[in-house]
């Protein structure tokens, strides 16, 4: 079956790079088809990684492809939550604009902000439950800027447990975003993904999605994160 991919259709590469085209065709067969992960979810992961790498056309193409595979607006909107915490305002707003272009008319409307209360000690309990022990960076945050620690807790909790995708796919999305930048901190979310039921094959397919945005080095860095103690 012909894979509809812009790189594979490039006349120059077809003419001068048969190994590259052959390898990329095989990579896209993993990304584009159902495997350990559903194809629609992998399309979303590529779109989110492409957003963090500032490749808007690739991001739009992949999100559009995901919609064609049955990716719902609610599922796709999960990335706006994830990016808000893991890559900040710019990336989140860029993704919301992309979401509106692919799912027009669904990102707006009136909505009241809900007040979320944080009791003393809630942030510390959440960090200990998630990480097992207190990371030094978060311990410092609790000591120095308690309101910042509460903010971190709410952002982290929303990213993992507050998305329509659920904890496993949300953790794997975090893996995709972080691994796409060759960042060893992907190991934190690989471990967390395992705790909520992700298989090694699901983690591997997530990392292969990042090759589409970041090249083969993303796989190498991702496997190092998989094997981190």
mmCIF file of C-alpha atoms in Angstrom:
data_model
loop_
_atom_site.group_PDB
_atom_site.id
_atom_site.type_symbol
_atom_site.label_atom_id
_atom_site.label_comp_id
_atom_site.label_asym_id
_atom_site.label_seq_id
_atom_site.Cartn_x
_atom_site.Cartn_y
_atom_site.Cartn_z
ATOM 1 C CA UNK A 1 0.000 0.000 0.000
ATOM 2 C CA UNK A 2 1.335 3.446 -0.950
ATOM 3 C CA UNK A 3 2.043 5.639 2.073
ATOM 4 C CA UNK A 4 0.897 9.202 1.477
ATOM 5 C CA UNK A 5 3.905 11.116 2.805
ATOM 6 C CA UNK A 6 5.471 14.281 1.428
ATOM 7 C CA UNK A 7 9.070 13.215 2.047
ATOM 8 C CA UNK A 8 8.563 9.895 0.298
ATOM 9 C CA UNK A 9 7.130 11.729 -2.711
ATOM 10 C CA UNK A 10 10.097 14.086 -3.065
ATOM 11 C CA UNK A 11 11.528 13.496 -6.573
ATOM 12 C CA UNK A 12 15.073 14.385 -5.496
ATOM 13 C CA UNK A 13 15.177 11.772 -2.725
ATOM 14 C CA UNK A 14 13.537 9.169 -4.926
ATOM 15 C CA UNK A 15 16.236 9.800 -7.515
ATOM 16 C CA UNK A 16 19.353 10.042 -5.355
ATOM 17 C CA UNK A 17 18.564 8.307 -2.031
ATOM 18 C CA UNK A 18 17.027 4.837 -2.386
ATOM 19 C CA UNK A 19 18.273 3.725 1.034
ATOM 20 C CA UNK A 20 16.837 6.817 2.708
ATOM 21 C CA UNK A 21 13.487 6.392 1.004
ATOM 22 C CA UNK A 22 13.404 2.684 1.789
ATOM 23 C CA UNK A 23 14.207 3.295 5.441
ATOM 24 C CA UNK A 24 11.750 6.132 5.819
ATOM 25 C CA UNK A 25 9.006 4.123 4.164
ATOM 26 C CA UNK A 26 9.493 1.427 6.781
ATOM 27 C CA UNK A 27 9.521 4.003 9.582
ATOM 28 C CA UNK A 28 6.271 5.515 8.334
ATOM 29 C CA UNK A 29 4.691 2.073 8.139
ATOM 30 C CA UNK A 30 5.187 1.835 11.916
ATOM 31 C CA UNK A 31 3.939 5.362 12.579
ATOM 32 C CA UNK A 32 1.015 5.300 10.159
ATOM 33 C CA UNK A 33 -0.479 1.919 11.028
ATOM 34 C CA UNK A 34 -2.065 0.393 14.103
ATOM 35 C CA UNK A 35 0.483 -1.487 16.172
ATOM 36 C CA UNK A 36 1.205 -1.485 19.885
ATOM 37 C CA UNK A 37 -0.354 2.004 19.764
ATOM 38 C CA UNK A 38 -3.365 3.048 17.670
ATOM 39 C CA UNK A 39 -2.407 4.924 14.511
ATOM 40 C CA UNK A 40 -4.557 7.911 15.477
ATOM 41 C CA UNK A 41 -2.638 8.353 18.729
ATOM 42 C CA UNK A 42 0.715 8.133 16.963
ATOM 43 C CA UNK A 43 -0.411 10.814 14.526
ATOM 44 C CA UNK A 44 -1.176 13.017 17.535
ATOM 45 C CA UNK A 45 2.247 12.342 19.046
ATOM 46 C CA UNK A 46 3.989 13.376 15.823
ATOM 47 C CA UNK A 47 1.835 16.516 15.652
ATOM 48 C CA UNK A 48 2.692 17.480 19.226
ATOM 49 C CA UNK A 49 6.403 16.777 18.777
ATOM 50 C CA UNK A 50 6.352 18.796 15.544
ATOM 51 C CA UNK A 51 4.753 21.700 17.397
ATOM 52 C CA UNK A 52 7.540 21.702 19.981
ATOM 53 C CA UNK A 53 10.103 21.613 17.168
ATOM 54 C CA UNK A 54 8.341 24.497 15.348
ATOM 55 C CA UNK A 55 7.400 22.561 12.214
ATOM 56 C CA UNK A 56 3.848 23.850 11.718
ATOM 57 C CA UNK A 57 3.169 22.224 8.344
ATOM 58 C CA UNK A 58 4.218 18.807 9.620
ATOM 59 C CA UNK A 59 2.130 19.330 12.740
ATOM 60 C CA UNK A 60 -0.939 20.295 10.697
ATOM 61 C CA UNK A 61 -0.525 17.394 8.309
ATOM 62 C CA UNK A 62 -0.221 14.876 11.122
ATOM 63 C CA UNK A 63 -3.133 16.235 13.140
ATOM 64 C CA UNK A 64 -5.272 16.230 9.989
ATOM 65 C CA UNK A 65 -4.213 12.654 9.329
ATOM 66 C CA UNK A 66 -5.097 11.753 12.908
ATOM 67 C CA UNK A 67 -8.564 13.222 12.487
ATOM 68 C CA UNK A 68 -9.014 11.114 9.390
ATOM 69 C CA UNK A 69 -8.067 8.048 11.438
ATOM 70 C CA UNK A 70 -10.763 8.818 14.021
ATOM 71 C CA UNK A 71 -8.895 11.051 16.472
ATOM 72 C CA UNK A 72 -11.623 12.956 18.293
ATOM 73 C CA UNK A 73 -11.437 16.625 19.193
ATOM 74 C CA UNK A 74 -11.411 15.724 22.890
ATOM 75 C CA UNK A 75 -8.444 13.387 22.363
ATOM 76 C CA UNK A 76 -6.588 15.949 20.282
ATOM 77 C CA UNK A 77 -7.287 18.701 22.821
ATOM 78 C CA UNK A 78 -5.279 16.747 25.409
ATOM 79 C CA UNK A 79 -2.118 18.068 23.789
ATOM 80 C CA UNK A 80 -3.062 21.637 24.695
ATOM 81 C CA UNK A 81 -3.093 20.584 28.358
ATOM 82 C CA UNK A 82 0.205 18.721 28.092
ATOM 83 C CA UNK A 83 1.999 21.496 26.230
ATOM 84 C CA UNK A 84 0.780 24.136 28.701
ATOM 85 C CA UNK A 85 2.767 22.478 31.463
ATOM 86 C CA UNK A 86 5.672 20.859 29.679
ATOM 87 C CA UNK A 87 6.513 23.555 27.104
ATOM 88 C CA UNK A 88 4.748 26.680 28.318
ATOM 89 C CA UNK A 89 2.465 29.328 26.933
ATOM 90 C CA UNK A 90 3.942 29.776 23.455
ATOM 91 C CA UNK A 91 3.786 26.116 22.482
ATOM 92 C CA UNK A 92 0.314 25.680 23.985
ATOM 93 C CA UNK A 93 -1.125 28.676 22.130
ATOM 94 C CA UNK A 94 0.526 27.561 18.904
ATOM 95 C CA UNK A 95 -1.126 24.164 19.303
ATOM 96 C CA UNK A 96 -4.546 25.664 20.097
ATOM 97 C CA UNK A 97 -4.347 27.607 16.819
ATOM 98 C CA UNK A 98 -3.445 24.382 15.014
ATOM 99 C CA UNK A 99 -6.319 22.579 16.720
ATOM 100 C CA UNK A 100 -8.757 25.239 15.560
ATOM 101 C CA UNK A 101 -7.535 24.912 11.968
ATOM 102 C CA UNK A 102 -8.113 21.149 11.947
ATOM 103 C CA UNK A 103 -11.263 21.073 14.125
ATOM 104 C CA UNK A 104 -12.796 24.457 13.218
ATOM 105 C CA UNK A 105 -15.239 26.065 15.604
ATOM 106 C CA UNK A 106 -14.488 23.781 18.539
ATOM 107 C CA UNK A 107 -11.836 25.635 20.528
ATOM 108 C CA UNK A 108 -13.810 28.768 21.406
ATOM 109 C CA UNK A 109 -16.960 29.582 23.313
ATOM 110 C CA UNK A 110 -17.654 30.995 26.737
ATOM 111 C CA UNK A 111 -16.220 29.135 29.688
ATOM 112 C CA UNK A 112 -15.982 30.115 33.329
ATOM 113 C CA UNK A 113 -12.705 29.463 35.095
ATOM 114 C CA UNK A 114 -13.206 26.969 37.892
ATOM 115 C CA UNK A 115 -11.565 27.704 41.218
ATOM 116 C CA UNK A 116 -9.251 24.904 42.351
ATOM 117 C CA UNK A 117 -8.270 24.969 46.006
ATOM 118 C CA UNK A 118 -4.972 23.559 47.227
ATOM 119 C CA UNK A 119 -4.726 22.707 50.902
ATOM 120 C CA UNK A 120 -1.418 22.976 52.781
ATOM 121 C CA UNK A 121 0.633 19.860 52.149
ATOM 122 C CA UNK A 122 -1.269 18.786 49.010
ATOM 123 C CA UNK A 123 1.617 19.576 46.676
ATOM 124 C CA UNK A 124 4.146 17.713 48.816
ATOM 125 C CA UNK A 125 1.900 14.641 49.054
ATOM 126 C CA UNK A 126 1.363 14.654 45.283
ATOM 127 C CA UNK A 127 5.062 14.902 44.515
ATOM 128 C CA UNK A 128 5.932 12.087 46.904
ATOM 129 C CA UNK A 129 3.202 9.839 45.506
ATOM 130 C CA UNK A 130 4.328 10.419 41.918
ATOM 131 C CA UNK A 131 8.118 10.426 42.262
ATOM 132 C CA UNK A 132 8.520 8.102 45.252
ATOM 133 C CA UNK A 133 10.837 10.587 46.946
ATOM 134 C CA UNK A 134 11.047 14.353 46.827
ATOM 135 C CA UNK A 135 13.049 15.627 43.828
ATOM 136 C CA UNK A 136 15.503 18.281 45.046
ATOM 137 C CA UNK A 137 14.141 20.834 42.577
ATOM 138 C CA UNK A 138 10.612 20.475 43.946
ATOM 139 C CA UNK A 139 11.787 20.442 47.544
ATOM 140 C CA UNK A 140 13.447 23.799 46.897
ATOM 141 C CA UNK A 141 10.270 25.091 45.288
ATOM 142 C CA UNK A 142 8.181 24.103 48.318
ATOM 143 C CA UNK A 143 10.667 25.819 50.638
ATOM 144 C CA UNK A 144 11.229 28.980 48.621
ATOM 145 C CA UNK A 145 7.973 29.685 46.753
ATOM 146 C CA UNK A 146 5.084 27.616 48.158
ATOM 147 C CA UNK A 147 2.595 29.128 45.708
ATOM 148 C CA UNK A 148 4.886 28.061 42.877
ATOM 149 C CA UNK A 149 4.846 24.522 44.283
ATOM 150 C CA UNK A 150 1.043 24.562 44.327
ATOM 151 C CA UNK A 151 1.079 25.742 40.705
ATOM 152 C CA UNK A 152 3.489 22.956 39.750
ATOM 153 C CA UNK A 153 1.252 20.394 41.454
ATOM 154 C CA UNK A 154 -1.863 21.563 39.622
ATOM 155 C CA UNK A 155 -0.112 21.717 36.247
ATOM 156 C CA UNK A 156 1.406 18.269 36.712
ATOM 157 C CA UNK A 157 -1.845 16.743 37.943
ATOM 158 C CA UNK A 158 -3.815 18.228 35.062
ATOM 159 C CA UNK A 159 -1.281 16.995 32.535
ATOM 160 C CA UNK A 160 -1.337 13.394 33.739
ATOM 161 C CA UNK A 161 -4.777 12.776 35.202
ATOM 162 C CA UNK A 162 -6.849 15.586 33.727
ATOM 163 C CA UNK A 163 -6.817 14.807 30.001
ATOM 164 C CA UNK A 164 -9.342 12.918 27.861
ATOM 165 C CA UNK A 165 -6.559 10.548 26.805
ATOM 166 C CA UNK A 166 -6.055 9.185 30.318
ATOM 167 C CA UNK A 167 -2.804 8.676 32.244
ATOM 168 C CA UNK A 168 -1.047 6.135 29.991
ATOM 169 C CA UNK A 169 -1.398 7.992 26.712
ATOM 170 C CA UNK A 170 -0.723 11.311 28.472
ATOM 171 C CA UNK A 171 2.525 10.000 29.952
ATOM 172 C CA UNK A 172 3.538 8.696 26.537
ATOM 173 C CA UNK A 173 2.745 12.078 24.984
ATOM 174 C CA UNK A 174 5.109 13.648 27.506
ATOM 175 C CA UNK A 175 7.719 11.087 26.433
ATOM 176 C CA UNK A 176 7.223 12.122 22.798
ATOM 177 C CA UNK A 177 7.571 15.842 23.543
ATOM 178 C CA UNK A 178 10.677 15.470 25.695
ATOM 179 C CA UNK A 179 12.398 12.777 23.622
ATOM 180 C CA UNK A 180 11.912 14.855 20.463
ATOM 181 C CA UNK A 181 14.393 17.297 22.002
ATOM 182 C CA UNK A 182 16.895 14.528 22.974
ATOM 183 C CA UNK A 183 16.259 15.348 26.616
ATOM 184 C CA UNK A 184 17.206 12.678 29.189
ATOM 185 C CA UNK A 185 14.287 13.815 31.372
ATOM 186 C CA UNK A 186 12.162 11.591 29.128
ATOM 187 C CA UNK A 187 13.222 8.815 31.517
ATOM 188 C CA UNK A 188 10.973 10.256 34.245
ATOM 189 C CA UNK A 189 7.869 9.844 32.121
ATOM 190 C CA UNK A 190 8.969 6.520 30.634
ATOM 191 C CA UNK A 191 9.079 5.142 34.177
ATOM 192 C CA UNK A 192 5.725 6.745 34.961
ATOM 193 C CA UNK A 193 4.204 5.333 31.758
ATOM 194 C CA UNK A 194 5.295 1.862 32.813
ATOM 195 C CA UNK A 195 3.634 2.346 36.201
ATOM 196 C CA UNK A 196 0.286 3.063 34.538
ATOM 197 C CA UNK A 197 0.493 0.103 32.197
ATOM 198 C CA UNK A 198 2.504 1.110 29.126
ATOM 199 C CA UNK A 199 4.332 -1.791 27.487
ATOM 200 C CA UNK A 200 7.876 -1.632 26.150
ATOM 201 C CA UNK A 201 6.472 -1.865 22.613
ATOM 202 C CA UNK A 202 4.206 1.134 23.254
ATOM 203 C CA UNK A 203 7.143 3.139 24.567
ATOM 204 C CA UNK A 204 9.261 2.122 21.573
ATOM 205 C CA UNK A 205 6.576 3.161 19.080
ATOM 206 C CA UNK A 206 6.240 6.502 20.875
ATOM 207 C CA UNK A 207 9.973 7.066 20.480
ATOM 208 C CA UNK A 208 9.829 6.137 16.795
ATOM 209 C CA UNK A 209 7.211 8.851 16.319
ATOM 210 C CA UNK A 210 9.867 11.368 17.333
ATOM 211 C CA UNK A 211 12.177 10.247 14.522
ATOM 212 C CA UNK A 212 9.721 11.926 12.127
ATOM 213 C CA UNK A 213 10.412 15.277 13.828
ATOM 214 C CA UNK A 214 13.926 14.876 15.203
ATOM 215 C CA UNK A 215 15.746 12.175 13.235
ATOM 216 C CA UNK A 216 17.443 8.984 14.307
ATOM 217 C CA UNK A 217 19.166 10.668 17.258
ATOM 218 C CA UNK A 218 15.777 10.904 18.953
ATOM 219 C CA UNK A 219 15.598 7.093 19.019
ATOM 220 C CA UNK A 220 19.129 6.800 20.413
ATOM 221 C CA UNK A 221 18.447 9.372 23.131
ATOM 222 C CA UNK A 222 15.068 7.785 23.822
ATOM 223 C CA UNK A 223 16.505 4.309 24.345
ATOM 224 C CA UNK A 224 19.072 5.774 26.737
ATOM 225 C CA UNK A 225 16.115 7.209 28.666
ATOM 226 C CA UNK A 226 14.361 3.808 28.566
ATOM 227 C CA UNK A 227 17.422 2.178 30.096
ATOM 228 C CA UNK A 228 18.085 4.872 32.706
ATOM 229 C CA UNK A 229 18.097 3.544 36.296
#
